[in-house]
Amino acid sequence: MQKIAGATMSCETDTIETIRNSDQRMTPQRLLLLSAIRHSGEHVTINQIHDQVKQAYPFINVSTIYRNVSILKELRLISETYKTDGEILYEWIGGHAHLHMMCRNCNEMIEIDDKYLDSLKQDIKKDFGFNIDIDHLAISGLCDQCKKLEQVGYDD
């Protein structure tokens, strides 16, 4: 586990506190699942999470993974992204807003700075008087490369 000036311990403590404050228990399985998602450094599937957790806890059932992922989504600790091919990916967000653009052709995923999400929230508040709660947003479209291929009549 990488530690940067004590930040890792603080993040772990905050996460455990968030879970306990929601009247959930911090079980060994839940701690392993959190670690698998949080330290993967990428978007992961349920099967990837399960494979990672099984290395330390071989008898864990995939239904336990699904149940815990659902709880972590409700607590806004992880996000769920549906790819255009139907695959579902999970990513650690730790209660912070998160924005992606996803190419509907090649499935390239680009993370975007939260400042764009802040601008969207402000515009909606100003125009509609509505305060939106967006923890995660995935915007579908075409990346530059796929758009160029589309314009010249090629399709991958």
CSV table of C-alpha atoms in Angstrom, one decimal:
chain,number,residue,atom,x,y,z
A,1,MET,CA,0.0,0.0,0.0
A,2,GLN,CA,1.4,3.3,-1.0
A,3,LYS,CA,1.6,6.0,1.7
A,4,ILE,CA,1.9,9.6,1.0
A,5,ALA,CA,2.5,11.7,4.1
A,6,GLY,CA,0.0,9.7,6.1
A,7,ALA,CA,-2.8,10.3,3.6
A,8,THR,CA,-3.4,6.5,3.1
A,9,MET,CA,-4.1,6.0,6.8
A,10,SER,CA,-6.4,9.0,6.9
A,11,CYS,CA,-8.3,7.8,3.9
A,12,GLU,CA,-8.7,4.3,5.3
A,13,THR,CA,-9.9,5.8,8.6
A,14,ASP,CA,-12.4,8.1,6.9
A,15,THR,CA,-13.7,5.2,4.9
A,16,ILE,CA,-14.2,2.9,7.9
A,17,GLU,CA,-15.9,5.8,9.7
A,18,THR,CA,-18.3,6.4,6.8
A,19,ILE,CA,-19.2,2.7,6.8
A,20,ARG,CA,-19.7,2.5,10.6
A,21,ASN,CA,-21.7,5.7,10.6
A,22,SER,CA,-24.1,4.1,8.2
A,23,ASP,CA,-24.8,1.3,10.7
A,24,GLN,CA,-22.8,-1.2,8.6
A,25,ARG,CA,-20.2,-3.4,10.1
A,26,MET,CA,-16.6,-3.4,8.9
A,27,THR,CA,-16.1,-7.1,8.2
A,28,PRO,CA,-12.9,-8.7,7.0
A,29,GLN,CA,-14.6,-9.4,3.6
A,30,ARG,CA,-15.7,-5.8,3.3
A,31,LEU,CA,-12.2,-4.5,4.1
A,32,LEU,CA,-10.7,-6.7,1.4
A,33,LEU,CA,-13.3,-5.7,-1.1
A,34,LEU,CA,-12.6,-2.0,-0.4
A,35,SER,CA,-8.9,-2.5,-0.7
A,36,ALA,CA,-9.3,-4.4,-4.0
A,37,ILE,CA,-11.4,-1.6,-5.6
A,38,ARG,CA,-9.5,1.3,-4.0
A,39,HIS,CA,-6.0,0.2,-4.9
A,40,SER,CA,-6.8,-1.3,-8.3
A,41,GLY,CA,-6.0,2.1,-9.9
A,42,GLU,CA,-8.5,1.4,-12.6
A,43,HIS,CA,-12.1,0.5,-13.3
A,44,VAL,CA,-12.8,-3.1,-12.3
A,45,THR,CA,-15.6,-5.6,-12.9
A,46,ILE,CA,-17.3,-7.8,-10.2
A,47,ASN,CA,-15.2,-10.8,-11.5
A,48,GLN,CA,-12.0,-8.8,-11.1
A,49,ILE,CA,-12.9,-7.7,-7.6
A,50,HIS,CA,-13.9,-11.3,-6.7
A,51,ASP,CA,-10.6,-12.7,-8.1
A,52,GLN,CA,-8.6,-10.2,-6.1
A,53,VAL,CA,-10.4,-10.8,-2.8
A,54,LYS,CA,-10.3,-14.6,-3.3
A,55,GLN,CA,-6.5,-14.4,-3.1
A,56,ALA,CA,-6.7,-13.5,0.6
A,57,TYR,CA,-10.2,-14.9,1.4
A,58,PRO,CA,-10.6,-18.0,-0.9
A,59,PHE,CA,-14.1,-18.9,0.3
A,60,ILE,CA,-15.8,-15.6,-0.4
A,61,ASN,CA,-18.9,-15.9,-2.6
A,62,VAL,CA,-19.5,-13.6,-5.5
A,63,SER,CA,-23.0,-12.8,-4.0
A,64,THR,CA,-21.1,-11.2,-1.1
A,65,ILE,CA,-19.2,-9.0,-3.6
A,66,TYR,CA,-22.5,-7.9,-5.2
A,67,ARG,CA,-24.1,-7.2,-1.8
A,68,ASN,CA,-21.1,-5.1,-0.6
A,69,VAL,CA,-20.8,-3.3,-3.9
A,70,SER,CA,-24.4,-2.2,-3.6
A,71,ILE,CA,-23.8,-0.9,-0.1
A,72,LEU,CA,-20.6,1.0,-1.2
A,73,LYS,CA,-22.5,2.6,-4.0
A,74,GLU,CA,-25.2,3.8,-1.6
A,75,LEU,CA,-22.5,5.3,0.6
A,76,ARG,CA,-21.1,7.0,-2.5
A,77,LEU,CA,-17.7,5.4,-2.0
A,78,ILE,CA,-17.6,3.7,-5.4
A,79,SER,CA,-19.2,4.5,-8.7
A,80,GLU,CA,-20.8,2.2,-11.3
A,81,THR,CA,-20.3,2.8,-15.0
A,82,TYR,CA,-22.1,0.9,-17.7
A,83,LYS,CA,-20.0,0.5,-20.9
A,84,THR,CA,-21.7,0.6,-24.3
A,85,ASP,CA,-21.1,-3.2,-24.6
A,86,GLY,CA,-23.1,-3.8,-21.4
A,87,GLU,CA,-20.1,-4.5,-19.1
A,88,ILE,CA,-20.4,-2.8,-15.7
A,89,LEU,CA,-17.3,-1.3,-14.2
A,90,TYR,CA,-16.7,-0.1,-10.6
A,91,GLU,CA,-14.3,2.6,-9.4
A,92,TRP,CA,-13.3,4.1,-6.1
A,93,ILE,CA,-14.6,7.7,-5.7
A,94,GLY,CA,-14.5,8.1,-1.9
A,95,GLY,CA,-17.5,10.4,-1.8
A,96,HIS,CA,-16.1,12.8,-4.4
A,97,ALA,CA,-17.7,13.8,-7.7
A,98,HIS,CA,-16.3,11.9,-10.7
A,99,LEU,CA,-16.8,12.5,-14.5
A,100,HIS,CA,-15.9,10.3,-17.5
A,101,MET,CA,-16.3,10.5,-21.2
A,102,MET,CA,-16.7,7.1,-22.9
A,103,CYS,CA,-16.4,6.4,-26.6
A,104,ARG,CA,-19.5,4.5,-27.8
A,105,ASN,CA,-17.4,2.9,-30.5
A,106,CYS,CA,-14.1,1.8,-29.0
A,107,ASN,CA,-15.0,2.1,-25.3
A,108,GLU,CA,-12.1,4.4,-24.5
A,109,MET,CA,-12.7,6.0,-21.2
A,110,ILE,CA,-11.3,9.5,-20.4
A,111,GLU,CA,-11.5,10.9,-16.9
A,112,ILE,CA,-12.3,14.6,-16.7
A,113,ASP,CA,-11.5,17.2,-14.1
A,114,ASP,CA,-14.2,17.9,-11.6
A,115,LYS,CA,-14.2,21.6,-12.6
A,116,TYR,CA,-16.4,20.7,-15.5
A,117,LEU,CA,-18.9,19.1,-13.2
A,118,ASP,CA,-18.9,22.1,-10.9
A,119,SER,CA,-19.7,24.3,-13.9
A,120,LEU,CA,-22.6,22.1,-14.9
A,121,LYS,CA,-24.0,22.2,-11.3
A,122,GLN,CA,-23.7,26.0,-11.2
A,123,ASP,CA,-25.4,26.4,-14.6
A,124,ILE,CA,-28.3,24.1,-13.6
A,125,LYS,CA,-28.7,25.9,-10.2
A,126,LYS,CA,-28.7,29.3,-12.0
A,127,ASP,CA,-31.1,28.3,-14.8
A,128,PHE,CA,-33.5,26.1,-12.9
A,129,GLY,CA,-33.0,26.8,-9.2
A,130,PHE,CA,-32.2,23.1,-8.7
A,131,ASN,CA,-29.4,21.7,-6.7
A,132,ILE,CA,-28.2,18.5,-8.3
A,133,ASP,CA,-26.4,15.6,-6.6
A,134,ILE,CA,-23.9,14.1,-9.1
A,135,ASP,CA,-21.3,11.8,-7.7
A,136,HIS,CA,-20.6,10.1,-11.0
A,137,LEU,CA,-21.4,11.0,-14.5
A,138,ALA,CA,-20.4,9.1,-17.7
A,139,ILE,CA,-21.0,10.9,-21.0
A,140,SER,CA,-21.2,8.8,-24.1
A,141,GLY,CA,-19.9,10.1,-27.5
A,142,LEU,CA,-17.2,9.5,-30.0
A,143,CYS,CA,-13.5,10.0,-29.4
A,144,ASP,CA,-11.5,12.0,-32.0
A,145,GLN,CA,-10.1,8.8,-33.6
A,146,CYS,CA,-13.5,7.1,-34.0
A,147,LYS,CA,-15.0,10.3,-35.3
A,148,LYS,CA,-12.4,10.6,-38.0
A,149,LEU,CA,-12.9,7.0,-39.0
A,150,GLU,CA,-16.7,7.6,-39.1
A,151,GLN,CA,-16.2,10.7,-41.3
A,152,VAL,CA,-14.1,8.7,-43.9
A,153,GLY,CA,-16.6,5.8,-43.9
A,154,TYR,CA,-14.7,3.2,-41.9
A,155,ASP,CA,-16.2,1.3,-39.0
A,156,ASP,CA,-14.2,-0.8,-36.5
